Short mmCIF file of C-alpha atoms in Angstrom, two decimals:
data_model
loop_
_atom_site.label_atom_id
_atom_site.label_comp_id
_atom_site.label_asym_id
_atom_site.label_seq_id
_atom_site.Cartn_x
_atom_site.Cartn_y
_atom_site.Cartn_z
CA MET A 29 -8.60 20.77 25.33
CA SER A 30 -8.74 16.99 24.86
CA ALA A 31 -5.76 14.84 25.74
CA MET A 32 -3.66 13.38 22.96
CA SER A 33 -4.15 9.63 22.62
CA SER A 34 -1.40 7.05 22.30
CA ASP A 35 -2.37 6.58 18.65
CA ASP A 36 -1.99 10.32 18.03
CA LEU A 37 1.45 10.23 19.64
CA LYS A 38 2.59 7.29 17.54
CA ALA A 39 1.30 8.92 14.35
CA PHE A 40 3.24 12.15 14.82
CA ARG A 41 6.68 11.89 13.30
CA ILE A 42 9.71 14.13 13.37
CA ARG A 43 11.40 12.04 10.69
CA ARG A 44 10.53 12.06 7.03
CA ALA A 45 8.65 9.02 5.77
CA PRO A 46 11.28 6.40 4.88
CA SER A 47 11.71 5.51 1.24
CA GLY A 48 10.68 2.02 0.21
CA GLY A 49 12.61 -0.84 -1.30
CA ARG A 50 15.37 -1.12 1.27
CA LYS A 51 16.35 -4.44 2.82
CA PRO A 52 17.43 -4.67 6.45
CA ALA A 53 21.15 -4.57 7.02
CA PRO A 54 22.70 -7.89 8.09
CA GLY A 55 23.35 -8.73 11.71
CA PRO A 56 21.25 -8.55 14.90
CA ASP A 57 19.84 -5.27 16.20
CA ILE A 58 21.82 -3.14 13.74
CA GLU A 59 19.31 -0.30 13.76
CA ALA A 60 19.32 -0.15 17.58
CA LYS A 61 23.13 -0.09 17.58
CA ILE A 62 23.09 2.78 15.09
CA LEU A 63 20.60 4.76 17.18
CA ASP A 64 22.55 4.20 20.40
CA ALA A 65 25.78 5.28 18.72
CA ALA A 66 24.11 8.30 17.13
CA GLU A 67 22.70 9.32 20.51
CA PHE A 68 26.24 9.43 21.88
CA VAL A 69 27.87 11.13 18.88
CA PHE A 70 25.18 13.78 18.37
CA GLY A 71 25.04 14.37 22.13
CA HIS A 72 28.78 15.06 22.27
CA PHE A 73 29.41 16.80 18.95
CA GLY A 74 26.05 18.26 17.95
CA PHE A 75 24.56 18.05 14.47
CA ARG A 76 27.36 19.96 12.76
CA GLY A 77 30.22 18.11 14.41
CA ALA A 78 28.78 14.61 14.07
CA THR A 79 29.47 12.48 11.00
CA THR A 80 28.09 9.16 9.84
CA ALA A 81 31.66 7.88 9.87
CA LEU A 82 31.95 8.63 13.59
CA ILE A 83 28.56 7.04 14.24
CA ALA A 84 29.51 3.90 12.30
CA LYS A 85 32.78 3.66 14.23
CA LYS A 86 30.99 4.03 17.57
CA ALA A 87 28.44 1.37 16.54
CA ALA A 88 31.22 -0.93 15.28
CA ILE A 89 29.53 -1.38 11.92
CA ALA A 90 30.35 -0.61 8.30
CA LYS A 91 29.30 2.92 7.33
CA PRO A 92 27.05 1.77 4.43
CA HIS A 93 24.84 -0.10 6.92
CA ILE A 94 23.58 3.26 8.21
CA TYR A 95 22.04 4.01 4.83
CA TYR A 96 19.92 0.86 4.90
CA TYR A 97 17.89 2.51 7.65
CA PHE A 98 18.39 6.26 7.25
CA GLU A 99 18.43 8.57 4.24
CA ASP A 100 21.31 10.70 5.49
CA LYS A 101 22.76 12.33 8.61
CA GLU A 102 19.76 14.65 8.98
CA ASP A 103 17.34 11.72 8.86
CA LEU A 104 19.32 9.97 11.59
CA TYR A 105 19.40 13.16 13.66
CA ARG A 106 15.63 13.45 13.35
CA ALA A 107 15.29 9.83 14.51
CA ILE A 108 17.30 10.56 17.65
CA LEU A 109 15.24 13.65 18.41
CA GLU A 110 12.10 11.61 17.88
CA ARG A 111 13.40 9.08 20.38
CA ALA A 112 13.99 11.85 22.95
CA MET A 113 10.64 13.53 22.40
CA ASN A 114 8.68 10.29 22.55
CA MET A 115 10.37 9.39 25.85
CA TRP A 116 9.43 12.82 27.20
CA ALA A 117 5.86 12.47 25.97
CA ARG A 118 5.44 9.01 27.50
CA GLU A 119 6.59 10.33 30.87
CA MET A 120 3.99 13.09 30.72
CA GLU A 121 1.30 10.79 29.36
CA THR A 122 1.78 8.23 32.15
CA LEU A 123 1.73 10.83 34.94
CA ASP A 124 -1.07 9.14 36.90
CA THR A 125 -3.28 11.90 38.27
CA ALA A 126 -5.56 9.35 39.98
CA THR A 127 -3.12 8.73 42.84
CA ASP A 128 -2.29 11.11 45.70
CA ILE A 129 -0.48 14.34 44.87
CA GLN A 130 2.75 13.59 46.73
CA THR A 131 3.10 10.22 44.99
CA ILE A 132 2.36 11.68 41.54
CA LEU A 133 4.99 14.40 41.80
CA THR A 134 7.56 12.21 43.55
CA ARG A 135 7.33 9.52 40.87
CA TYR A 136 7.54 12.09 38.09
CA ILE A 137 10.64 13.75 39.58
CA HIS A 138 12.27 10.34 40.04
CA LYS A 139 11.56 9.47 36.39
CA LYS A 140 13.08 12.74 35.20
CA VAL A 141 16.25 12.23 37.25
CA ASP A 142 16.47 8.63 36.01
CA PHE A 143 16.22 9.93 32.42
CA SER A 144 19.12 12.31 33.07
CA ARG A 145 21.15 9.43 34.52
CA ASP A 146 20.31 6.90 31.79
CA HIS A 147 20.15 9.18 28.73
CA PRO A 148 22.44 12.17 29.36
CA ASP A 149 23.36 12.44 25.67
CA LEU A 150 19.70 12.66 24.65
CA SER A 151 19.10 15.38 27.21
CA ARG A 152 22.09 17.41 26.01
CA LEU A 153 21.12 16.88 22.39
CA TYR A 154 17.60 18.13 23.06
CA ALA A 155 18.92 21.14 24.98
CA ASN A 156 21.22 22.05 22.09
CA GLU A 157 18.36 21.67 19.62
CA ILE A 158 16.20 24.09 21.64
CA ILE A 159 19.05 26.59 22.03
CA SER A 160 19.59 26.43 18.27
CA GLY A 161 15.99 27.42 17.58
CA ALA A 162 14.09 24.09 17.72
CA THR A 163 14.29 23.72 13.94
CA PHE A 164 13.48 20.02 13.96
CA VAL A 165 11.32 19.66 17.09
CA GLY A 166 9.29 22.87 17.01
CA SER A 167 6.29 21.23 15.38
CA PHE A 168 6.43 18.30 17.82
CA ILE A 169 6.52 20.71 20.76
CA GLU A 170 3.52 22.60 19.39
CA LYS A 171 1.37 19.62 18.45
CA VAL A 172 2.36 16.97 21.01
CA SER A 173 4.29 18.39 23.96
CA THR A 174 2.13 21.46 24.56
CA PRO A 175 -1.24 19.64 24.73
CA LEU A 176 0.27 17.05 27.09
CA LEU A 177 1.73 19.77 29.30
CA LEU A 178 -1.48 21.81 29.39
CA GLU A 179 -3.44 18.73 30.43
CA LYS A 180 -1.18 18.34 33.49
CA VAL A 181 -1.24 22.10 34.14
CA THR A 182 -5.03 21.91 34.35
CA THR A 183 -4.70 19.17 36.97
CA VAL A 184 -2.35 21.23 39.13
CA GLU A 185 -4.61 24.26 38.81
CA ALA A 186 -7.53 22.12 40.00
CA TRP A 187 -5.47 21.03 43.02
CA ALA A 188 -4.80 24.67 43.86
CA ALA A 189 -8.44 25.67 43.34
CA ARG A 190 -9.64 23.18 45.93
CA GLY A 191 -6.86 24.09 48.38
CA ALA A 192 -4.90 20.85 48.06
CA VAL A 193 -1.71 22.78 47.16
CA ARG A 194 -0.60 26.37 47.47
CA PRO A 195 -1.52 28.64 44.55
CA ILE A 196 1.25 28.48 41.95
CA SER A 197 1.94 29.04 38.26
CA ALA A 198 1.47 25.42 37.21
CA VAL A 199 3.29 25.75 33.90
CA ASP A 200 6.30 27.28 35.65
CA LEU A 201 6.20 24.46 38.20
CA PHE A 202 6.85 21.99 35.38
CA PHE A 203 9.51 24.24 33.85
CA CYS A 204 11.30 24.28 37.22
CA ILE A 205 11.07 20.49 37.59
CA TRP A 206 12.55 20.03 34.11
CA ALA A 207 15.34 22.51 34.80
CA MET A 208 16.29 20.90 38.11
CA THR A 209 16.19 17.31 36.88
CA GLN A 210 17.80 17.88 33.47
CA ALA A 211 20.69 19.73 35.10
CA TYR A 212 22.00 16.32 36.20
CA ALA A 213 22.55 15.49 32.52
CA ASP A 214 23.27 18.83 30.90
CA PHE A 215 25.65 20.07 33.62
CA ALA A 216 26.97 16.77 34.95
CA GLY A 217 30.49 17.78 33.89
CA GLN A 218 30.38 20.82 36.14
CA MET A 219 28.95 18.79 39.00
CA THR A 220 31.66 16.13 38.81
CA ILE A 221 34.37 18.82 38.90
CA MET A 222 32.82 20.54 41.90
CA LYS A 223 32.23 17.25 43.71
CA ARG A 224 35.74 16.10 42.79
CA LYS A 225 34.46 12.91 41.21
CA ARG A 226 35.05 11.20 37.91
CA VAL A 227 31.33 10.52 37.39
CA LEU A 228 28.12 11.02 39.33
CA ASP A 229 27.20 7.84 41.18
CA GLU A 230 23.91 6.38 42.39
CA ALA A 231 24.17 8.21 45.71
CA ASP A 232 24.36 11.52 43.83
CA TYR A 233 21.20 10.76 41.88
CA ASP A 234 19.39 9.58 45.02
CA ALA A 235 20.36 12.83 46.75
CA ALA A 236 19.15 14.80 43.73
CA LYS A 237 15.78 13.05 43.81
CA ALA A 238 15.32 13.63 47.53
CA THR A 239 16.34 17.30 47.31
CA ILE A 240 14.15 18.15 44.32
CA VAL A 241 11.17 16.33 45.85
CA GLN A 242 11.69 18.23 49.11
CA LEU A 243 11.86 21.57 47.30
CA VAL A 244 8.81 20.94 45.12
CA LEU A 245 6.57 19.43 47.77
CA GLY A 246 7.67 22.01 50.31
CA GLY A 247 6.91 24.84 47.91
CA LEU A 248 3.43 23.43 47.34
CA GLY A 249 2.81 23.12 51.08
CA LEU A 250 2.84 19.32 50.96
CA ALA A 251 6.06 18.46 52.80
CA ARG A 252 5.56 18.97 56.50
CA ASP A 253 7.88 17.14 58.87
CA ASP A 254 7.76 18.61 62.37
CA ARG A 255 10.29 16.05 63.59
CA ARG A 256 13.17 17.94 61.95
CA PRO A 257 14.19 21.40 63.18
CA VAL A 258 14.46 24.19 60.66
CA ILE A 259 18.09 24.71 59.60
CA GLY A 260 19.57 27.52 61.65
CA SER A 261 16.97 27.32 64.40
CA ARG A 262 17.77 26.53 68.01
CA LYS A 263 16.24 23.68 69.96
CA PRO A 264 13.86 24.91 72.68
CA VAL A 265 15.42 25.16 76.12
CA LYS A 266 13.84 22.86 78.68
CA LYS A 267 12.82 24.56 81.90
#
């Protein structure tokens, strides 16, 4: 299966083709403000609970400005999902398989945790969309996400075949990485309660990165550090 090119990725749209004849709304970066506000509102209230009035209020703009750029609430929702999916696809597409294995996986895990930290609403929105049946993103997953994933799966399988990593279900490896990293967006509320914090801070995300990297590399037989004793083991007695 051939890899999807950047041009193919740009050409695939979740949104409907915009209708012509509209002039840009006044003011700087209005569309970006609308998208940022919609990311927050849809992420917190879902498609059903969100309204264009709430989005306009969050963006601090007049409600009619939204309709200069988007047909309706569904069109705006599709635009936000497209933003999320394109970010995901770029992360997969730029996974540099030419460097050493530890570096590849470590960088990818760090990017995924950073996405959860920087775009928690997008992560939650995407999770809710999948739980609801992937009505809007199903075609994108089939035509864009799956080919990108299978390309990376082939790489991991090649590593295992030559003995560079332990044999593993490569597709499930990626599923596990996504689950572990996205938990820091989707379940951040639970984590803050259990950690007795108002919000997760940079130290929490750094610890998450280090822990997930340790688990993944260790599971693949790549993380060997004989300087640290195994937890629960006793130091050898000197005679």
